[in-house]
Coordinates of C-alpha atoms and ligand atoms in Angstrom, one line a residue:
Chain A
M18 CA -10.7 -14.5 31.9
I19 CA -11.2 -11.1 33.5
P20 CA -9.3 -8.2 31.9
A21 CA -6.6 -6.4 33.9
T22 CA -7.7 -3.1 35.5
F23 CA -7.9 0.1 33.5
E24 CA -9.3 3.6 33.8
Y25 CA -12.4 4.3 31.7
V26 CA -13.5 7.6 30.1
R27 CA -16.4 8.3 27.9
P28 CA -16.1 11.6 26.0
T29 CA -19.1 12.9 24.0
T30 CA -17.3 14.8 21.3
V31 CA -14.4 13.9 19.1
E32 CA -12.5 17.1 20.2
E33 CA -12.8 16.0 23.8
A34 CA -11.5 12.5 22.8
A35 CA -8.6 14.0 20.9
Q36 CA -7.7 16.2 23.9
I37 CA -7.8 13.2 26.3
L38 CA -5.5 11.3 23.9
R39 CA -3.1 14.3 23.8
N40 CA -3.0 14.6 27.6
A41 CA -2.3 10.9 27.9
A42 CA 0.7 11.2 25.7
G43 CA 3.1 8.5 26.5
D44 CA 0.7 6.4 28.5
D45 CA -0.8 3.3 27.0
V46 CA -4.3 4.4 26.3
K47 CA -6.6 2.8 23.8
L48 CA -9.7 3.9 22.0
L49 CA -12.6 1.5 22.6
A50 CA -15.0 1.3 19.6
G51 CA -17.2 -1.8 19.4
G52 CA -14.8 -3.8 21.5
Q53 CA -15.1 -6.9 19.3
S54 CA -11.4 -7.1 18.7
L55 CA -10.2 -5.2 21.7
L56 CA -12.2 -6.9 24.5
P57 CA -11.2 -10.5 23.4
L58 CA -7.6 -9.2 23.6
L59 CA -8.1 -7.8 27.0
R60 CA -9.8 -11.0 28.2
L61 CA -6.9 -13.1 27.0
R62 CA -4.6 -10.5 28.7
L63 CA -2.8 -10.0 25.4
A64 CA -3.2 -6.2 26.0
Y65 CA -2.9 -4.2 29.2
P66 CA -3.9 -0.6 28.4
A67 CA -3.8 1.9 31.4
A68 CA -7.0 3.5 30.1
L69 CA -9.8 3.0 27.6
I70 CA -11.4 5.9 25.9
D71 CA -14.9 4.8 24.9
I72 CA -15.9 6.6 21.7
G73 CA -19.2 4.7 21.5
R74 CA -21.3 7.6 22.6
I75 CA -20.1 10.2 20.1
D76 CA -23.0 10.9 17.8
E77 CA -20.9 12.6 15.1
L78 CA -18.9 9.3 14.7
R79 CA -22.0 7.5 13.4
G80 CA -23.8 7.2 10.2
V81 CA -23.5 7.1 6.4
R82 CA -23.6 10.3 4.2
D83 CA -24.3 10.4 0.5
E84 CA -22.0 13.1 -1.0
P85 CA -21.8 14.1 -4.7
D86 CA -18.6 12.1 -5.5
H87 CA -18.3 9.8 -2.6
V88 CA -20.0 8.0 0.3
Y89 CA -18.8 9.0 3.7
I90 CA -19.0 6.2 6.3
A91 CA -18.3 7.4 9.9
A92 CA -16.0 5.2 11.9
M93 CA -18.5 4.1 14.6
T94 CA -21.1 3.0 12.2
T95 CA -21.6 -0.7 13.1
H96 CA -21.2 -3.5 10.6
D97 CA -24.9 -4.1 10.9
E98 CA -25.8 -0.5 10.1
V99 CA -23.4 -0.6 7.1
V100 CA -25.0 -3.7 5.7
K101 CA -28.5 -2.3 6.1
S102 CA -27.7 1.2 4.7
A103 CA -29.5 1.8 1.4
V104 CA -26.8 4.3 0.4
V105 CA -24.1 1.8 0.9
Q106 CA -26.1 -0.9 -0.9
E107 CA -26.7 1.4 -3.9
Q108 CA -23.5 3.5 -4.1
C109 CA -20.8 1.1 -2.9
P110 CA -22.2 -2.4 -2.8
L111 CA -18.8 -4.0 -2.4
V112 CA -18.7 -2.6 1.2
A113 CA -22.1 -4.1 1.9
L114 CA -21.2 -7.4 0.4
A115 CA -18.0 -7.8 2.4
T116 CA -19.4 -6.4 5.6
A117 CA -22.2 -8.9 5.5
Q118 CA -19.6 -11.6 5.6
V119 CA -17.7 -10.2 8.7
A120 CA -18.1 -12.4 11.7
D121 CA -21.7 -13.2 12.8
P122 CA -24.8 -11.1 13.6
A123 CA -24.1 -10.5 17.3
V124 CA -20.5 -9.3 16.5
R125 CA -21.9 -7.2 13.6
H126 CA -24.3 -5.4 16.1
R127 CA -21.3 -4.1 18.1
G128 CA -18.2 -4.2 15.8
T129 CA -17.6 -1.0 13.8
F130 CA -16.4 0.0 10.3
G131 CA -13.7 2.2 11.7
G132 CA -12.6 -0.3 14.4
S133 CA -12.0 -2.9 11.6
M134 CA -9.9 -0.5 9.7
A135 CA -7.9 0.8 12.7
H136 CA -7.4 -2.7 14.0
A137 CA -5.9 -3.8 10.6
D138 CA -6.1 -7.5 11.2
P139 CA -4.6 -9.2 8.1
A140 CA -7.5 -11.6 8.1
G141 CA -10.1 -8.7 8.4
D142 CA -12.3 -8.3 5.4
L143 CA -12.7 -4.6 5.2
P144 CA -9.1 -3.4 4.6
A145 CA -9.0 -5.2 1.3
V146 CA -12.2 -3.5 0.3
A147 CA -10.7 -0.1 1.3
L148 CA -7.8 -0.9 -1.0
A149 CA -9.8 -2.1 -3.9
L150 CA -12.1 1.0 -3.8
D151 CA -9.3 3.5 -3.1
M152 CA -11.0 4.8 0.0
T153 CA -9.6 7.9 1.8
F154 CA -9.4 7.9 5.6
V155 CA -10.2 11.0 7.5
V156 CA -8.3 11.4 10.8
L157 CA -8.4 13.8 13.7
S158 CA -6.0 14.7 16.4
A159 CA -5.6 17.7 18.8
D160 CA -3.7 19.3 15.9
G161 CA -6.5 19.1 13.4
T162 CA -7.6 16.7 10.6
R163 CA -5.7 15.0 7.8
E164 CA -6.5 12.5 5.1
I165 CA -4.7 9.2 4.4
P166 CA -5.3 7.2 1.2
A167 CA -6.0 3.5 1.8
A168 CA -2.9 2.6 -0.1
E169 CA -0.8 4.2 2.7
F170 CA -3.0 3.4 5.6
F171 CA -2.1 -0.3 6.3
V172 CA 1.5 -0.4 7.3
D173 CA 2.2 -3.8 8.9
Y174 CA 0.6 -6.5 11.0
L175 CA -2.1 -4.8 13.2
E176 CA -0.4 -1.5 12.4
T177 CA -1.7 1.5 10.5
A178 CA -0.5 5.0 9.6
L179 CA -2.5 6.4 12.5
E180 CA -0.3 8.3 15.0
P181 CA -0.8 7.7 18.7
G182 CA -2.9 10.9 19.2
E183 CA -5.1 10.3 16.2
I184 CA -8.7 9.1 15.9
L185 CA -10.1 7.7 12.7
L186 CA -13.2 9.8 11.9
G187 CA -14.4 7.8 8.9
A188 CA -13.7 7.0 5.3
K189 CA -14.6 8.5 1.9
V190 CA -15.6 5.8 -0.5
P191 CA -15.3 7.1 -4.1
K192 CA -18.4 6.5 -6.4
L193 CA -17.2 4.6 -9.4
G194 CA -20.0 5.5 -11.7
P195 CA -22.0 3.2 -14.0
G196 CA -20.8 -0.1 -15.5
W197 CA -19.0 -1.5 -12.4
G198 CA -19.8 -4.8 -10.8
F199 CA -18.6 -6.1 -7.4
H200 CA -18.0 -9.2 -5.4
Y201 CA -16.3 -10.3 -2.2
E202 CA -15.2 -14.0 -2.2
K203 CA -14.1 -15.5 1.1
F204 CA -12.8 -18.9 2.1
H205 CA -13.1 -19.8 5.8
R206 CA -13.9 -22.6 8.1
T207 CA -17.5 -23.0 9.0
A208 CA -17.1 -22.3 12.7
Q209 CA -14.7 -19.4 12.3
A210 CA -15.6 -16.4 10.1
W211 CA -12.1 -15.1 9.7
A212 CA -10.8 -15.4 6.2
I213 CA -8.2 -18.0 5.3
V214 CA -8.0 -16.0 2.1
G215 CA -10.5 -13.3 0.8
V216 CA -10.7 -11.5 -2.5
A217 CA -12.4 -8.1 -3.2
A218 CA -13.1 -7.5 -6.8
A219 CA -14.5 -4.5 -8.7
V220 CA -14.9 -5.0 -12.4
K221 CA -15.9 -2.5 -15.1
R222 CA -17.8 -4.0 -18.0
D223 CA -18.0 -2.7 -21.5
N224 CA -19.8 -4.5 -24.3
G225 CA -19.3 -8.1 -23.1
T226 CA -15.7 -7.6 -22.0
I227 CA -13.9 -6.4 -19.0
S228 CA -12.5 -2.9 -19.5
E229 CA -10.9 -2.4 -16.0
G230 CA -10.6 -4.4 -12.9
R231 CA -9.4 -3.9 -9.3
I232 CA -8.5 -6.8 -7.1
A233 CA -7.4 -6.7 -3.4
L234 CA -6.5 -9.8 -1.4
T235 CA -7.2 -10.5 2.3
N236 CA -4.7 -12.5 4.5
M237 CA -2.1 -12.9 1.8
G238 CA 0.5 -10.9 3.8
T239 CA 0.7 -8.7 6.9
V240 CA -1.4 -6.1 5.1
P241 CA -4.0 -6.3 2.3
V242 CA -2.5 -6.3 -1.2
R243 CA -3.6 -5.3 -4.6
A244 CA -3.2 -8.0 -7.2
F245 CA -1.8 -5.6 -9.8
A246 CA -0.3 -8.3 -12.0
A247 CA -3.8 -9.9 -12.5
E248 CA -5.5 -6.4 -12.8
R249 CA -3.2 -5.5 -15.7
R250 CA -4.3 -8.6 -17.6
L251 CA -8.1 -8.1 -17.2
P252 CA -8.8 -5.4 -19.8
G253 CA -10.2 -7.1 -22.9
V254 CA -11.1 -10.4 -21.2
P255 CA -14.5 -11.5 -22.5
I256 CA -17.3 -12.1 -20.0
T257 CA -18.4 -15.6 -20.8
N258 CA -19.2 -18.7 -18.8
G259 CA -16.1 -20.3 -20.3
Y260 CA -12.9 -20.5 -18.3
G261 CA -10.0 -19.9 -20.7
E262 CA -9.1 -16.2 -20.8
L263 CA -10.2 -15.2 -17.4
R264 CA -8.4 -18.2 -15.8
E265 CA -5.3 -17.3 -17.7
A266 CA -5.5 -13.6 -16.6
V267 CA -5.9 -14.3 -12.9
S268 CA -3.3 -17.1 -12.8
V269 CA -0.9 -14.4 -11.6
A270 CA -3.2 -13.2 -8.8
A271 CA -0.8 -14.3 -6.0
E272 CA 2.3 -12.7 -7.6
G273 CA 4.2 -10.5 -5.1
T274 CA 2.3 -11.8 -2.1
D275 CA 3.9 -13.1 1.1
P276 CA 1.1 -15.2 2.7
P277 CA 1.4 -16.5 6.3
T278 CA 1.7 -20.0 7.6
D279 CA -0.8 -20.9 10.3
L280 CA -3.1 -23.7 11.4
H281 CA -5.3 -23.2 8.3
G282 CA -2.6 -23.4 5.7
R283 CA 0.8 -22.9 4.3
P284 CA 1.8 -20.1 1.8
D285 CA 1.6 -22.4 -1.3
Y286 CA -2.0 -23.4 -0.3
R287 CA -2.9 -19.8 0.2
R288 CA -1.4 -18.8 -3.2
H289 CA -3.5 -21.5 -4.8
L290 CA -6.6 -20.2 -3.0
A291 CA -5.9 -16.7 -4.1
V292 CA -5.9 -17.7 -7.7
V293 CA -9.1 -19.8 -7.5
L294 CA -11.0 -17.2 -5.4
T295 CA -9.9 -14.3 -7.6
E296 CA -11.3 -16.1 -10.6
R297 CA -14.6 -16.6 -8.8
A298 CA -14.7 -13.1 -7.5
V299 CA -14.0 -11.5 -10.9
R300 CA -16.5 -13.8 -12.6
Q301 CA -19.2 -12.9 -10.1
A302 CA -18.4 -9.2 -10.3
A303 CA -18.6 -9.3 -14.0
V304 CA -21.9 -11.0 -14.5
Chain B
M26 CA -15.5 2.6 39.9
S27 CA -18.3 3.8 37.6
R28 CA -21.9 4.2 38.3
I29 CA -24.2 2.5 35.7
T30 CA -28.0 2.2 35.3
V31 CA -29.1 -0.9 33.4
T32 CA -32.5 -2.5 32.9
V33 CA -32.3 -6.3 33.0
D34 CA -35.4 -8.4 32.2
G35 CA -37.6 -5.4 33.0
T36 CA -36.0 -4.5 36.4
K37 CA -33.9 -1.3 36.7
Y38 CA -30.6 -1.6 38.5
E39 CA -28.2 1.1 39.6
E40 CA -24.8 -0.3 40.5
E41 CA -21.1 0.7 41.0
V42 CA -18.9 -1.4 38.8
E43 CA -15.3 -1.7 38.0
P44 CA -14.7 -0.7 34.3
R45 CA -13.2 -4.1 33.6
L46 CA -16.4 -5.9 34.6
L47 CA -17.8 -7.8 31.6
L48 CA -21.6 -7.6 31.1
V49 CA -21.9 -11.4 31.5
H50 CA -20.2 -11.3 34.9
F51 CA -22.4 -8.4 35.9
L52 CA -25.5 -10.5 35.0
R53 CA -24.3 -13.7 36.6
D54 CA -22.2 -12.6 39.6
R55 CA -23.8 -9.3 40.5
L56 CA -27.4 -9.9 39.6
G57 CA -27.4 -13.7 40.1
R58 CA -28.9 -14.2 36.6
T59 CA -26.9 -17.4 35.9
G60 CA -29.2 -18.4 33.1
T61 CA -26.7 -16.8 30.7
P62 CA -23.6 -19.1 30.6
I63 CA -20.0 -18.4 29.5
G64 CA -18.7 -20.9 27.0
C65 CA -15.4 -19.6 25.8
D66 CA -12.6 -17.1 26.2
T67 CA -12.5 -16.0 22.6
S68 CA -15.9 -14.4 21.8
N69 CA -16.6 -17.3 19.5
C70 CA -19.2 -19.6 21.0
G71 CA -22.2 -17.3 21.5
A72 CA -23.4 -19.1 24.7
C73 CA -23.5 -15.7 26.4
T74 CA -25.8 -14.0 23.8
V75 CA -28.4 -11.6 25.2
L76 CA -30.4 -8.8 23.6
M77 CA -29.1 -5.3 24.3
D78 CA -31.6 -2.6 23.2
G79 CA -33.3 -5.3 21.2
R80 CA -30.3 -6.7 19.3
S81 CA -28.2 -9.7 20.0
V82 CA -24.7 -9.2 21.5
K83 CA -22.2 -11.5 23.1
S84 CA -22.3 -10.4 26.7
C85 CA -18.8 -11.6 27.3
S86 CA -17.6 -9.0 24.7
V87 CA -19.4 -6.0 26.2
L88 CA -18.2 -4.1 29.3
A89 CA -20.9 -3.5 31.9
V90 CA -20.0 0.2 31.6
Q91 CA -20.8 0.1 27.9
A92 CA -24.3 -1.1 28.8
D93 CA -25.0 2.0 30.9
G94 CA -28.5 3.1 30.0
A95 CA -29.2 0.0 28.0
D96 CA -32.1 -2.4 28.2
I97 CA -30.9 -6.0 28.5
L98 CA -33.1 -9.1 27.9
T99 CA -31.7 -12.5 29.0
I100 CA -33.1 -16.0 28.7
E101 CA -34.5 -15.5 32.2
G102 CA -36.7 -12.6 31.1
L103 CA -38.3 -14.4 28.1
A104 CA -41.2 -16.4 29.7
G105 CA -44.2 -14.3 30.5
S106 CA -47.3 -14.9 32.6
G107 CA -48.6 -16.9 29.7
G108 CA -45.7 -19.4 30.0
W109 CA -42.7 -19.9 27.8
H110 CA -41.8 -17.8 24.9
P111 CA -42.7 -19.5 21.6
M112 CA -39.1 -19.9 20.7
Q113 CA -38.4 -21.6 24.1
R114 CA -41.3 -23.9 23.5
A115 CA -40.1 -24.8 20.0
F116 CA -36.6 -25.7 21.3
H117 CA -38.2 -28.0 23.8
E118 CA -40.7 -29.6 21.4
E119 CA -38.1 -30.1 18.6
H120 CA -35.5 -31.6 21.0
A121 CA -33.1 -28.8 20.0
L122 CA -30.8 -29.4 22.9
Q123 CA -28.8 -32.1 24.6
C124 CA -26.6 -30.7 27.3
G125 CA -28.3 -27.4 27.0
Y126 CA -25.2 -25.2 27.4
C127 CA -25.6 -23.4 24.1
T128 CA -29.4 -23.1 24.4
P129 CA -29.8 -19.7 26.1
G130 CA -27.6 -18.1 23.5
M131 CA -29.2 -20.1 20.6
I132 CA -32.6 -19.0 21.7
M133 CA -31.6 -15.3 22.1
A134 CA -29.9 -15.3 18.7
S135 CA -32.9 -17.0 17.1
I136 CA -35.2 -14.3 18.5
D137 CA -32.9 -11.7 17.1
L138 CA -32.9 -13.5 13.7
V139 CA -36.7 -13.7 13.4
Q140 CA -37.1 -10.0 14.2
D141 CA -35.3 -9.2 11.0
N142 CA -36.6 -12.2 9.0
P143 CA -39.9 -13.6 10.3
D144 CA -39.9 -16.6 7.9
P145 CA -36.2 -17.7 7.6
S146 CA -35.2 -20.5 5.3
E147 CA -33.0 -23.3 6.6
E148 CA -30.0 -21.6 4.9
E149 CA -30.8 -18.3 6.5
I150 CA -31.2 -19.9 9.9
R151 CA -27.8 -21.6 9.6
S152 CA -26.1 -18.3 8.6
G153 CA -28.1 -16.3 11.1
L154 CA -26.9 -18.6 13.9
E155 CA -23.3 -18.7 12.6
G156 CA -22.0 -17.1 15.8
N157 CA -23.5 -19.8 18.1
L158 CA -21.7 -23.1 18.5
C159 CA -23.3 -26.3 19.7
R160 CA -21.1 -29.3 20.5
C161 CA -24.0 -31.8 20.9
T162 CA -26.9 -31.6 18.6
G163 CA -25.5 -31.4 15.1
Y164 CA -27.8 -28.4 14.6
C165 CA -30.5 -30.2 12.6
N166 CA -33.1 -30.0 15.4
I167 CA -32.0 -26.4 16.2
V168 CA -32.8 -25.4 12.7
R169 CA -36.2 -27.2 12.9
A170 CA -36.9 -25.5 16.2
V171 CA -36.2 -22.0 14.8
R172 CA -38.5 -22.6 11.9
K173 CA -41.2 -23.7 14.2
G174 CA -40.6 -20.9 16.6
A175 CA -40.7 -18.4 13.8
Q176 CA -44.0 -19.8 12.5
E177 CA -45.5 -19.6 16.0
L178 CA -44.3 -16.1 16.5
G179 CA -45.8 -15.2 13.1
A180 CA -49.1 -16.8 14.0
A181 CA -49.2 -15.1 17.4
Q182 CA -49.0 -11.7 15.7
Ligands
FAD418 C1 -16.0 -14.1 16.9 C2 -15.5 -13.0 16.0 C3 -15.4 -13.2 14.7 C4 -14.9 -12.2 13.8 N1 -14.8 -12.4 12.5 C5 -14.4 -11.4 11.7 C6 -14.3 -11.6 10.3 O1 -14.7 -12.7 9.8 N2 -13.9 -10.6 9.5 C7 -13.5 -9.4 10.0 O2 -13.1 -8.5 9.3 N3 -13.6 -9.2 11.3 C8 -14.0 -10.1 12.2 N4 -14.1 -9.9 13.5 C9 -13.6 -8.6 14.1 C10 -14.8 -7.5 14.0 O3 -15.0 -7.1 12.7 C11 -14.4 -6.3 14.8 O4 -15.6 -5.6 14.9 C12 -13.4 -5.4 14.3 O5 -12.2 -6.0 14.0 C13 -13.0 -4.3 15.3 O6 -14.0 -3.3 15.4 P1 -14.5 -2.8 16.8 O7 -15.4 -1.7 16.6 O8 -15.1 -3.9 17.6 O9 -13.1 -2.2 17.4 P2 -12.5 -2.4 18.8 O10 -12.3 -3.8 19.2 O11 -13.2 -1.5 19.8 O12 -11.0 -1.7 18.5 C14 -10.1 -2.4 17.7 C15 -8.8 -1.5 17.7 O13 -9.0 -0.4 16.8 C16 -8.8 0.8 17.6 N5 -9.8 1.7 17.1 C17 -11.2 1.5 17.1 N6 -11.8 2.5 16.6 C18 -10.9 3.5 16.3 C19 -11.0 4.8 15.8 N7 -12.1 5.3 15.4 N8 -9.8 5.5 15.6 C20 -8.6 4.9 16.0 N9 -8.5 3.7 16.5 C21 -9.6 3.0 16.7 C22 -8.9 0.4 19.0 O14 -8.1 1.3 19.8 C23 -8.4 -1.0 19.0 O15 -7.0 -1.0 19.0 C24 -14.5 -10.9 14.4 C25 -14.6 -10.7 15.8 C26 -15.1 -11.7 16.6 C27 -15.2 -11.4 18.1
FES419 S1 -18.8 -16.9 26.2 FE1 -18.3 -17.6 24.2 S2 -18.9 -15.9 23.0 FE2 -19.3 -15.2 25.0
FES420 S1 -26.8 -28.8 23.4 FE1 -24.9 -29.1 24.2 S2 -23.8 -27.5 23.3 FE2 -25.6 -27.4 22.3

């Protein structure tokens, strides 16, 4: 279908974009990043913004920076650029592993890191990674910048802590230091990349056992959730090929979740998946 | 209306477009390049895949205004004076199509894939073409064609 009409502006700096957003106060304007979530919505006429602000030509919104204690990923860096970034692969491999599983190559050439976070689809893969790694989001409005921890960023279904006049500039991904291993385990239909359930795992290894673990779940509620109950049981679990202790530890992975019902499954099925996939994710991360 | 300059299959166009015009409609309705089909309304099928500045994109999920300044290559721009592109020839020879609806997108996505990976395994081809759906062939001959196209492209270099 053809989208409804809208105005189109293409600022070249973030300040200009923020000013346009401020001046539009009250009108239904939308930022356009890679368009890989927004354009399908417009085509289905599920959204009717009065104007689109295309932030695709703002140079300062692109790229990955290696800082002393974190990696900074700018919002408009495409999924493809993230996957191929040597800094991301070396310093925060979980981001590369999960992003490589987002959609398909053509969508990854257009879709962006920041767009995925700002869109906050419960089935999106990157929000759970942001949660597992305790990323901090950097945000700009005409009033200045502020930072939002990932744990406070995802508020509800397709809803974030971003205020109407705010632009996501990028995220700081803390460097975890040596000893950590990572994995993103995703279950989806072959012809549809969206996760039925996904699990992001970061595991610290110490002398053949797990000393610390972080687990975040995709599509187990309206927002990504940390599986704190399972995390608490991980320290001391031996890293072996056997199943006993790890299986026991992750059996509570779905505790406190409120998974959706849809064509792909009911909540009980998703809870089952969360446990099975958490075990796989943690095992892979630990070896 | 916005004024855009786009190069399509080697020809430069300067056009006034409505911001809501999708790149695929620009190619088909404005430029008459109907070789690029539209297969879905959900950005899922990949039939509309073209190369934009050398990389595969779903032209139904890009606005024509976003392509301002870009270089677009469609299935119609592939064949040169020497005949078909090796990937087109491989699709023909390996019977990688039945109805042919997915074929332009499959070929463009395959060319993108072998740019990054000149000798892809069957597994890599299947995941590389994940965004392109075929309702007819069952994919086996498509995979075979991409392997053959990749080899011929490699040999040509
Ligand atoms: C066929 C298909 C399959 C997909 N499969 C997956 C999948 O398996 N996993 C997955 O995670 N995703 C998937 N996606 C979504 C894809 O990852 C999108 O790229 C992503 O969701 C949105 O990024 P975008 O840059 O395209 O954002 P857009 O579509 O341009 O924008 C999305 C929303 O975010 C807002 N926004 C964008 N950037 C900013 C910013 N910097 N500041 C504030 N607000 C902003 C926009 O206003 C809009 O509301 C899929 C998409 C398609 C079409
Ligand atoms: S027409 Fe189906 S993805 Fe573009
Ligand atoms: S040949 Fe018919 S859809 Fe692929």
